[in-house]
PDB file of C-alpha atoms in Angstrom:
ATOM      1  CA  MET R   4      -2.728  -6.709  -4.147  1.00  0.00           C
ATOM      2  CA  HIS R   5      -0.606  -8.137  -1.326  1.00  0.00           C
ATOM      3  CA  ALA R   6       2.552  -9.509  -2.918  1.00  0.00           C
ATOM      4  CA  LEU R   7       6.161 -10.111  -1.959  1.00  0.00           C
ATOM      5  CA  GLN R   8       9.139 -12.274  -2.939  1.00  0.00           C
ATOM      6  CA  VAL R   9      10.372 -15.481  -1.322  1.00  0.00           C
ATOM      7  CA  ALA R  10      14.119 -16.060  -1.643  1.00  0.00           C
ATOM      8  CA  VAL R  11      15.071 -19.643  -2.528  1.00  0.00           C
ATOM      9  CA  ARG R  12      18.611 -21.032  -2.309  1.00  0.00           C
ATOM     10  CA  ASN R  13      19.780 -24.334  -3.809  1.00  0.00           C
ATOM     11  CA  THR R  14      23.365 -25.338  -2.968  1.00  0.00           C
ATOM     12  CA  SER R  15      23.158 -28.797  -4.578  1.00  0.00           C
ATOM     13  CA  GLU R  16      23.667 -29.889  -8.159  1.00  0.00           C
ATOM     14  CA  THR R  17      20.142 -31.330  -8.256  1.00  0.00           C
ATOM     15  CA  PRO R  18      17.437 -29.074  -9.724  1.00  0.00           C
ATOM     16  CA  VAL R  19      14.346 -28.680  -7.538  1.00  0.00           C
ATOM     17  CA  TYR R  20      10.931 -28.058  -9.085  1.00  0.00           C
ATOM     18  CA  PHE R  21       8.544 -25.782  -7.151  1.00  0.00           C
ATOM     19  CA  ALA R  22       4.938 -26.421  -8.147  1.00  0.00           C
ATOM     20  CA  ASP R  23       3.458 -23.781  -5.841  1.00  0.00           C
ATOM     21  CA  VAL R  24       4.167 -21.618  -2.794  1.00  0.00           C
ATOM     22  CA  GLN R  25       1.965 -20.387   0.037  1.00  0.00           C
ATOM     23  CA  LEU R  26       2.515 -18.084   3.022  1.00  0.00           C
ATOM     24  CA  VAL R  27       0.952 -19.397   6.234  1.00  0.00           C
ATOM     25  CA  THR R  28       0.874 -17.239   9.371  1.00  0.00           C
ATOM     26  CA  PRO R  29      -1.776 -16.170  11.901  1.00  0.00           C
ATOM     27  CA  SER R  30      -0.857 -12.556  11.126  1.00  0.00           C
ATOM     28  CA  PHE R  31      -2.416 -12.640   7.648  1.00  0.00           C
ATOM     29  CA  LYS R  32      -5.336 -14.457   6.064  1.00  0.00           C
ATOM     30  CA  THR R  33      -4.129 -17.583   4.282  1.00  0.00           C
ATOM     31  CA  LEU R  34      -4.654 -17.601   0.527  1.00  0.00           C
ATOM     32  CA  PRO R  35      -4.697 -20.694  -1.692  1.00  0.00           C
ATOM     33  CA  PRO R  36      -1.261 -21.848  -2.914  1.00  0.00           C
ATOM     34  CA  GLN R  37       0.110 -19.733  -5.750  1.00  0.00           C
ATOM     35  CA  GLN R  38       1.397 -21.569  -8.792  1.00  0.00           C
ATOM     36  CA  ALA R  39       5.167 -21.215  -9.140  1.00  0.00           C
ATOM     37  CA  ASP R  40       6.052 -23.720 -11.894  1.00  0.00           C
ATOM     38  CA  ALA R  41       9.735 -22.959 -11.359  1.00  0.00           C
ATOM     39  CA  VAL R  42      12.840 -25.132 -11.662  1.00  0.00           C
ATOM     40  CA  ILE R  43      15.484 -23.939  -9.207  1.00  0.00           C
ATOM     41  CA  ARG R  44      18.969 -25.022 -10.224  1.00  0.00           C
ATOM     42  CA  LYS R  45      22.108 -24.427  -8.169  1.00  0.00           C
ATOM     43  CA  THR R  46      21.883 -20.804  -7.116  1.00  0.00           C
ATOM     44  CA  GLU R  47      22.687 -18.549  -4.188  1.00  0.00           C
ATOM     45  CA  ARG R  48      19.296 -16.882  -4.569  1.00  0.00           C
ATOM     46  CA  THR R  49      16.229 -16.985  -6.738  1.00  0.00           C
ATOM     47  CA  ASP R  50      13.121 -14.972  -5.848  1.00  0.00           C
ATOM     48  CA  LEU R  51       9.667 -16.499  -6.262  1.00  0.00           C
ATOM     49  CA  PRO R  52       6.598 -14.221  -6.149  1.00  0.00           C
ATOM     50  CA  ILE R  53       4.006 -15.002  -3.503  1.00  0.00           C
ATOM     51  CA  THR R  54       0.718 -13.361  -2.529  1.00  0.00           C
ATOM     52  CA  TYR R  55      -0.672 -13.083   0.994  1.00  0.00           C
ATOM     53  CA  GLY R  56      -4.023 -12.158   2.479  1.00  0.00           C
ATOM     54  CA  ALA R  57      -5.277  -9.198   4.451  1.00  0.00           C
ATOM     55  CA  ALA R  58      -3.772  -8.577   7.873  1.00  0.00           C
ATOM     56  CA  ASN R  59      -5.603  -9.974  10.901  1.00  0.00           C
ATOM     57  CA  CYS R  60      -5.900  -6.725  12.839  1.00  0.00           C
ATOM     58  CA  LEU R  61      -7.249  -6.045  16.329  1.00  0.00           C
ATOM     59  CA  PRO R  62      -9.689  -3.224  17.166  1.00  0.00           C
ATOM     60  CA  GLN R  63      -7.863  -2.347  20.393  1.00  0.00           C
ATOM     61  CA  GLY R  64      -4.318  -1.897  19.085  1.00  0.00           C
ATOM     62  CA  LEU R  65      -1.467  -3.183  16.960  1.00  0.00           C
ATOM     63  CA  PRO R  66      -0.874  -6.955  17.103  1.00  0.00           C
ATOM     64  CA  GLU R  67       2.548  -8.571  17.356  1.00  0.00           C
ATOM     65  CA  VAL R  68       3.706 -10.383  14.230  1.00  0.00           C
ATOM     66  CA  GLN R  69       3.272 -14.166  14.547  1.00  0.00           C
ATOM     67  CA  PRO R  70       5.558 -16.951  13.275  1.00  0.00           C
ATOM     68  CA  ALA R  71       5.270 -17.717   9.573  1.00  0.00           C
ATOM     69  CA  THR R  72       6.036 -20.585   7.237  1.00  0.00           C
ATOM     70  CA  VAL R  73       6.245 -20.943   3.483  1.00  0.00           C
ATOM     71  CA  VAL R  74       4.507 -24.102   2.335  1.00  0.00           C
ATOM     72  CA  ALA R  75       5.489 -25.484  -1.065  1.00  0.00           C
ATOM     73  CA  HIS R  76       4.973 -28.591  -3.162  1.00  0.00           C
ATOM     74  CA  VAL R  77       8.363 -29.561  -4.612  1.00  0.00           C
ATOM     75  CA  ARG R  78       9.957 -32.457  -6.431  1.00  0.00           C
ATOM     76  CA  THR R  79      13.357 -33.586  -7.634  1.00  0.00           C
ATOM     77  CA  GLY R  80      13.833 -35.776 -10.665  1.00  0.00           C
ATOM     78  CA  SER R  81      10.779 -37.868 -11.614  1.00  0.00           C
ATOM     79  CA  GLU R  82       9.339 -38.191  -8.105  1.00  0.00           C
ATOM     80  CA  GLN R  83       5.863 -36.950  -7.231  1.00  0.00           C
ATOM     81  CA  PRO R  84       5.626 -33.455  -5.707  1.00  0.00           C
ATOM     82  CA  ARG R  85       5.704 -33.518  -1.917  1.00  0.00           C
ATOM     83  CA  LYS R  86       4.669 -30.912   0.620  1.00  0.00           C
ATOM     84  CA  VAL R  87       7.557 -29.111   2.302  1.00  0.00           C
ATOM     85  CA  VAL R  88       7.226 -26.509   5.076  1.00  0.00           C
ATOM     86  CA  PHE R  89       9.960 -23.874   5.352  1.00  0.00           C
ATOM     87  CA  ALA R  90      10.100 -21.903   8.604  1.00  0.00           C
ATOM     88  CA  VAL R  91      10.577 -18.146   8.209  1.00  0.00           C
ATOM     89  CA  PRO R  92      13.057 -16.763  10.795  1.00  0.00           C
ATOM     90  CA  HIS R  93      10.997 -15.108  13.510  1.00  0.00           C
ATOM     91  CA  PRO R  94      10.305 -12.275  13.934  1.00  0.00           C
ATOM     92  CA  ASP R  95      10.579 -11.410  10.256  1.00  0.00           C
ATOM     93  CA  PRO R  96      11.118  -7.618   9.908  1.00  0.00           C
ATOM     94  CA  LEU R  97       9.311  -7.374   6.574  1.00  0.00           C
ATOM     95  CA  LEU R  98       6.188  -9.176   7.790  1.00  0.00           C
ATOM     96  CA  ALA R  99       6.293  -7.112  10.988  1.00  0.00           C
ATOM     97  CA  ARG R 100       6.354  -3.882   8.977  1.00  0.00           C
ATOM     98  CA  LEU R 101       3.589  -5.018   6.616  1.00  0.00           C
ATOM     99  CA  LEU R 102       1.406  -5.990   9.578  1.00  0.00           C
ATOM    100  CA  ARG R 103       2.083  -2.730  11.414  1.00  0.00           C
ATOM    101  CA  ASP R 104       1.339  -0.576   8.382  1.00  0.00           C
ATOM    102  CA  GLU R 105      -1.906  -2.329   7.479  1.00  0.00           C
ATOM    103  CA  CYS R 106      -3.205  -2.502  11.039  1.00  0.00           C
ATOM    104  CA  SER R 107      -2.267   1.127  11.721  1.00  0.00           C
ATOM    105  CA  GLU R 108      -4.491   2.088   8.800  1.00  0.00           C
ATOM    106  CA  PHE R 109      -7.211  -0.240  10.101  1.00  0.00           C
ATOM    107  CA  LEU R 110      -7.249   1.491  13.511  1.00  0.00           C
ATOM    108  CA  VAL R 111      -7.914   4.893  11.951  1.00  0.00           C
ATOM    109  CA  LYS R 112     -10.457   3.609   9.420  1.00  0.00           C
ATOM    110  CA  GLN R 113     -12.518   2.125  12.268  1.00  0.00           C
ATOM    111  CA  ARG R 114     -13.140   5.646  13.507  1.00  0.00           C
ATOM    112  CA  ALA R 115     -13.476   7.625  10.274  1.00  0.00           C
ATOM    113  CA  SER R 116     -13.238   7.474   6.506  1.00  0.00           C
ATOM    114  CA  ILE R 117     -10.800   9.825   4.783  1.00  0.00           C
ATOM    115  CA  GLU R 118     -11.535  10.662   1.157  1.00  0.00           C
ATOM    116  CA  PHE R 119     -10.800  13.268  -1.474  1.00  0.00           C
ATOM    117  CA  GLY R 120     -13.594  15.801  -1.654  1.00  0.00           C
ATOM    118  CA  PRO R 121     -15.690  15.902  -4.852  1.00  0.00           C
ATOM    119  CA  THR R 122     -14.990  19.539  -5.741  1.00  0.00           C
ATOM    120  CA  TRP R 123     -11.599  20.461  -7.234  1.00  0.00           C
ATOM    121  CA  THR R 124     -10.907  23.593  -9.287  1.00  0.00           C
ATOM    122  CA  GLU R 125      -7.942  24.963 -11.213  1.00  0.00           C
ATOM    123  CA  SER R 126      -6.821  28.468 -10.367  1.00  0.00           C
ATOM    124  CA  GLY R 127      -3.911  30.834 -10.845  1.00  0.00           C
ATOM    125  CA  PRO R 128      -2.017  32.058 -13.935  1.00  0.00           C
ATOM    126  CA  LYS R 129      -1.272  29.593 -16.734  1.00  0.00           C
ATOM    127  CA  SER R 130       2.401  29.386 -15.764  1.00  0.00           C
ATOM    128  CA  ASP R 131       1.575  28.622 -12.129  1.00  0.00           C
ATOM    129  CA  ARG R 132      -1.793  26.896 -12.065  1.00  0.00           C
ATOM    130  CA  VAL R 133      -2.795  24.784  -9.063  1.00  0.00           C
ATOM    131  CA  MET R 134      -5.649  22.435  -8.199  1.00  0.00           C
ATOM    132  CA  ARG R 135      -7.562  23.320  -5.049  1.00  0.00           C
ATOM    133  CA  GLY R 136      -9.889  20.979  -3.221  1.00  0.00           C
ATOM    134  CA  SER R 137     -10.169  19.158   0.074  1.00  0.00           C
ATOM    135  CA  LEU R 138      -9.951  15.986   2.112  1.00  0.00           C
ATOM    136  CA  VAL R 139     -13.213  14.939   3.757  1.00  0.00           C
ATOM    137  CA  VAL R 140     -13.248  13.049   7.061  1.00  0.00           C
ATOM    138  CA  THR R 141     -16.541  11.282   7.894  1.00  0.00           C
ATOM    139  CA  ARG R 142     -17.236   9.637  11.232  1.00  0.00           C
ATOM    140  CA  ARG R 143     -17.545   5.851  11.508  1.00  0.00           C
ATOM    141  CA  GLY R 144     -16.849   5.203  15.195  1.00  0.00           C
ATOM    142  CA  GLN R 145     -16.109   6.937  18.463  1.00  0.00           C
ATOM    143  CA  GLY R 146     -13.199   9.226  19.292  1.00  0.00           C
ATOM    144  CA  ALA R 147     -11.537  12.375  18.001  1.00  0.00           C
ATOM    145  CA  VAL R 148      -9.607  11.938  14.740  1.00  0.00           C
ATOM    146  CA  THR R 149      -6.798  14.396  13.964  1.00  0.00           C
ATOM    147  CA  LEU R 150      -5.188  14.727  10.551  1.00  0.00           C
ATOM    148  CA  ALA R 151      -1.601  15.794  11.192  1.00  0.00           C
ATOM    149  CA  ASP R 152      -0.307  15.981   7.624  1.00  0.00           C
ATOM    150  CA  VAL R 153      -0.733  14.718   4.088  1.00  0.00           C
ATOM    151  CA  GLY R 154       2.179  13.821   1.859  1.00  0.00           C
ATOM    152  CA  GLY R 155       2.641  14.012  -1.864  1.00  0.00           C
ATOM    153  CA  THR R 156       3.353  11.195  -4.281  1.00  0.00           C
ATOM    154  CA  THR R 157       5.893  10.468  -6.992  1.00  0.00           C
ATOM    155  CA  HIS R 158       3.978  12.829  -9.281  1.00  0.00           C
ATOM    156  CA  TYR R 159       2.149  15.398  -7.139  1.00  0.00           C
ATOM    157  CA  ILE R 160       3.058  17.876  -4.408  1.00  0.00           C
ATOM    158  CA  VAL R 161       0.327  18.439  -1.823  1.00  0.00           C
ATOM    159  CA  THR R 162       0.241  21.609   0.249  1.00  0.00           C
ATOM    160  CA  PRO R 163      -2.302  21.667   3.106  1.00  0.00           C
ATOM    161  CA  GLY R 164      -3.910  24.873   4.260  1.00  0.00           C
ATOM    162  CA  SER R 165      -2.454  24.389   7.757  1.00  0.00           C
ATOM    163  CA  LYS R 166      -0.689  21.843   9.970  1.00  0.00           C
ATOM    164  CA  PRO R 167      -2.179  19.957  11.644  1.00  0.00           C
ATOM    165  CA  LEU R 168      -4.870  19.813   9.006  1.00  0.00           C
ATOM    166  CA  GLY R 169      -7.718  19.625  11.491  1.00  0.00           C
ATOM    167  CA  THR R 170      -9.546  17.495  14.043  1.00  0.00           C
ATOM    168  CA  LEU R 171     -12.871  15.715  13.774  1.00  0.00           C
ATOM    169  CA  ALA R 172     -14.000  16.295  17.354  1.00  0.00           C
ATOM    170  CA  ALA R 173     -15.840  13.580  19.276  1.00  0.00           C
ATOM    171  CA  GLY R 174     -19.253  15.170  18.708  1.00  0.00           C
ATOM    172  CA  GLU R 175     -18.750  16.028  15.024  1.00  0.00           C
ATOM    173  CA  GLN R 176     -19.742  13.943  12.006  1.00  0.00           C
ATOM    174  CA  ARG R 177     -17.777  15.567   9.195  1.00  0.00           C
ATOM    175  CA  LEU R 178     -14.590  17.551   8.691  1.00  0.00           C
ATOM    176  CA  GLU R 179     -13.355  19.138   5.468  1.00  0.00           C
ATOM    177  CA  VAL R 180      -9.757  20.369   5.171  1.00  0.00           C
ATOM    178  CA  PRO R 181      -8.419  22.407   2.207  1.00  0.00           C
ATOM    179  CA  LEU R 182      -5.575  21.159   0.016  1.00  0.00           C
ATOM    180  CA  GLU R 183      -3.569  22.509  -2.890  1.00  0.00           C
ATOM    181  CA  LEU R 184      -2.051  20.161  -5.470  1.00  0.00           C
ATOM    182  CA  THR R 185       0.702  20.828  -8.052  1.00  0.00           C
ATOM    183  CA  PRO R 186       2.826  18.567 -10.305  1.00  0.00           C
ATOM    184  CA  ALA R 187       6.014  17.188  -8.756  1.00  0.00           C
ATOM    185  CA  ARG R 188       7.583  16.426 -12.150  1.00  0.00           C
ATOM    186  CA  CYS R 189       6.878  17.324 -15.738  1.00  0.00           C
ATOM    187  CA  ASP R 190       8.378  14.626 -17.954  1.00  0.00           C
ATOM    188  CA  GLY R 191       5.849  12.939 -20.225  1.00  0.00           C
ATOM    189  CA  HIS R 192       7.233   9.436 -19.592  1.00  0.00           C
ATOM    190  CA  ALA R 193       6.550   9.797 -15.877  1.00  0.00           C
ATOM    191  CA  PHE R 194       2.836  10.379 -16.385  1.00  0.00           C
ATOM    192  CA  ALA R 195       2.655   7.452 -18.788  1.00  0.00           C
ATOM    193  CA  GLU R 196       3.990   5.211 -15.994  1.00  0.00           C
ATOM    194  CA  ALA R 197       2.107   6.769 -13.081  1.00  0.00           C
ATOM    195  CA  LYS R 198       1.417   3.584 -11.093  1.00  0.00           C
ATOM    196  CA  LYS R 199       1.977   5.204  -7.683  1.00  0.00           C
ATOM    197  CA  ALA R 200       0.942   8.716  -8.596  1.00  0.00           C
ATOM    198  CA  PHE R 201      -2.294   8.585  -6.615  1.00  0.00           C
ATOM    199  CA  LEU R 202      -1.298   6.876  -3.355  1.00  0.00           C
ATOM    200  CA  PHE R 203      -1.387   9.832  -0.963  1.00  0.00           C
ATOM    201  CA  PRO R 204      -0.173   9.161   2.623  1.00  0.00           C
ATOM    202  CA  VAL R 205      -2.214  10.868   5.340  1.00  0.00           C
ATOM    203  CA  ARG R 206      -0.902  10.920   8.924  1.00  0.00           C
ATOM    204  CA  ALA R 207      -3.757  10.640  11.414  1.00  0.00           C
ATOM    205  CA  SER R 208      -4.244   9.903  15.102  1.00  0.00           C
ATOM    206  CA  VAL R 209      -7.168   8.910  17.303  1.00  0.00           C
ATOM    207  CA  ASP R 210      -7.787  10.582  20.669  1.00  0.00           C
ATOM    208  CA  GLY R 211      -4.298  12.090  20.708  1.00  0.00           C
ATOM    209  CA  GLY R 212      -2.590   8.717  20.314  1.00  0.00           C
ATOM    210  CA  GLU R 213       0.233   7.670  18.028  1.00  0.00           C
ATOM    211  CA  GLU R 214       0.074   8.926  14.452  1.00  0.00           C
ATOM    212  CA  ARG R 215      -0.811   6.302  11.855  1.00  0.00           C
ATOM    213  CA  VAL R 216      -0.451   6.420   8.080  1.00  0.00           C
ATOM    214  CA  VAL R 217      -3.548   5.965   5.925  1.00  0.00           C
ATOM    215  CA  ILE R 218      -3.163   5.726   2.146  1.00  0.00           C
ATOM    216  CA  VAL R 219      -5.906   7.737   0.449  1.00  0.00           C
ATOM    217  CA  THR R 220      -6.556   7.248  -3.260  1.00  0.00           C
ATOM    218  CA  PRO R 221      -8.843   9.553  -5.251  1.00  0.00           C
ATOM    219  CA  PRO R 222     -11.541   7.868  -7.372  1.00  0.00           C
ATOM    220  CA  LYS R 223     -10.718   7.194 -11.025  1.00  0.00           C
ATOM    221  CA  PRO R 224     -12.633  10.209 -12.444  1.00  0.00           C
ATOM    222  CA  LEU R 225     -10.678  12.531 -10.135  1.00  0.00           C
ATOM    223  CA  GLN R 226      -7.415  10.786 -11.020  1.00  0.00           C
ATOM    224  CA  ASP R 227      -8.170  11.542 -14.668  1.00  0.00           C
ATOM    225  CA  ARG R 228      -8.806  15.191 -13.796  1.00  0.00           C
ATOM    226  CA  PHE R 229      -5.517  15.416 -11.875  1.00  0.00           C
ATOM    227  CA  LEU R 230      -3.679  13.857 -14.821  1.00  0.00           C
ATOM    228  CA  ALA R 231      -5.251  16.218 -17.351  1.00  0.00           C
ATOM    229  CA  TYR R 232      -4.458  19.195 -15.106  1.00  0.00           C
ATOM    230  CA  ALA R 233      -0.818  18.091 -14.714  1.00  0.00           C
ATOM    231  CA  ARG R 234      -0.400  17.795 -18.468  1.00  0.00           C
ATOM    232  CA  ARG R 235      -1.742  21.316 -18.923  1.00  0.00           C
ATOM    233  CA  ALA R 236       0.347  22.726 -16.076  1.00  0.00           C
ATOM    234  CA  CYS R 237       3.452  21.038 -17.505  1.00  0.00           C
ATOM    235  CA  ASP R 238       2.539  22.067 -21.065  1.00  0.00           C
ATOM    236  CA  LEU R 239       2.674  18.431 -22.202  1.00  0.00           C
ATOM    237  CA  GLY R 240      -0.404  18.549 -24.408  1.00  0.00           C
ATOM    238  CA  SER R 241      -3.250  16.053 -24.244  1.00  0.00           C
TER     239      SER R 241
END
């Protein structure tokens, strides 16, 4: 889900009620207003959560971030809520980064899909067991796609067979590159709270251009296998 925080400041003694908030910018699809139901009293800063839509990306390259506003319905005292538009200082570095990251991924995904291969096996002695499998690159559009590297996560270390991992040449339809996966940590609490354990960053480029980061997530059955393997490798039990 696309979510961030909007900082609100109230320097007066009068509480302000925020009924809802909404991010409006050409850079991202506009979602319906999100209910806030928040009374903001005198404060230097209070953060309100806000969701935003998918980035409006371009097939030919990265777009520049566009001006943004936060639209809210607010009231003071017993008055009826009124619409207020707050301008976000432009260019906003956070929105620029979010747009760049999402559209960088979009540019690569136009050309090829990158997925965890279906076959993963445990190997090695009990004290040093690893999971071995692959990333599979499947053509979607034109151009050569090179996988430069794949990073680990908060919970797993990924070791590729070589760097760069490989290139899906212009005339090829499929590329499979070997990977080795091991636990990055072995405390039981960590695996109970493994929200970002399966967001693997892959650095890829198209036709020798700038490297982009694509987040690749294994399907749920494979996530469960990785988790069970890590518990065995860390001797944490079931």
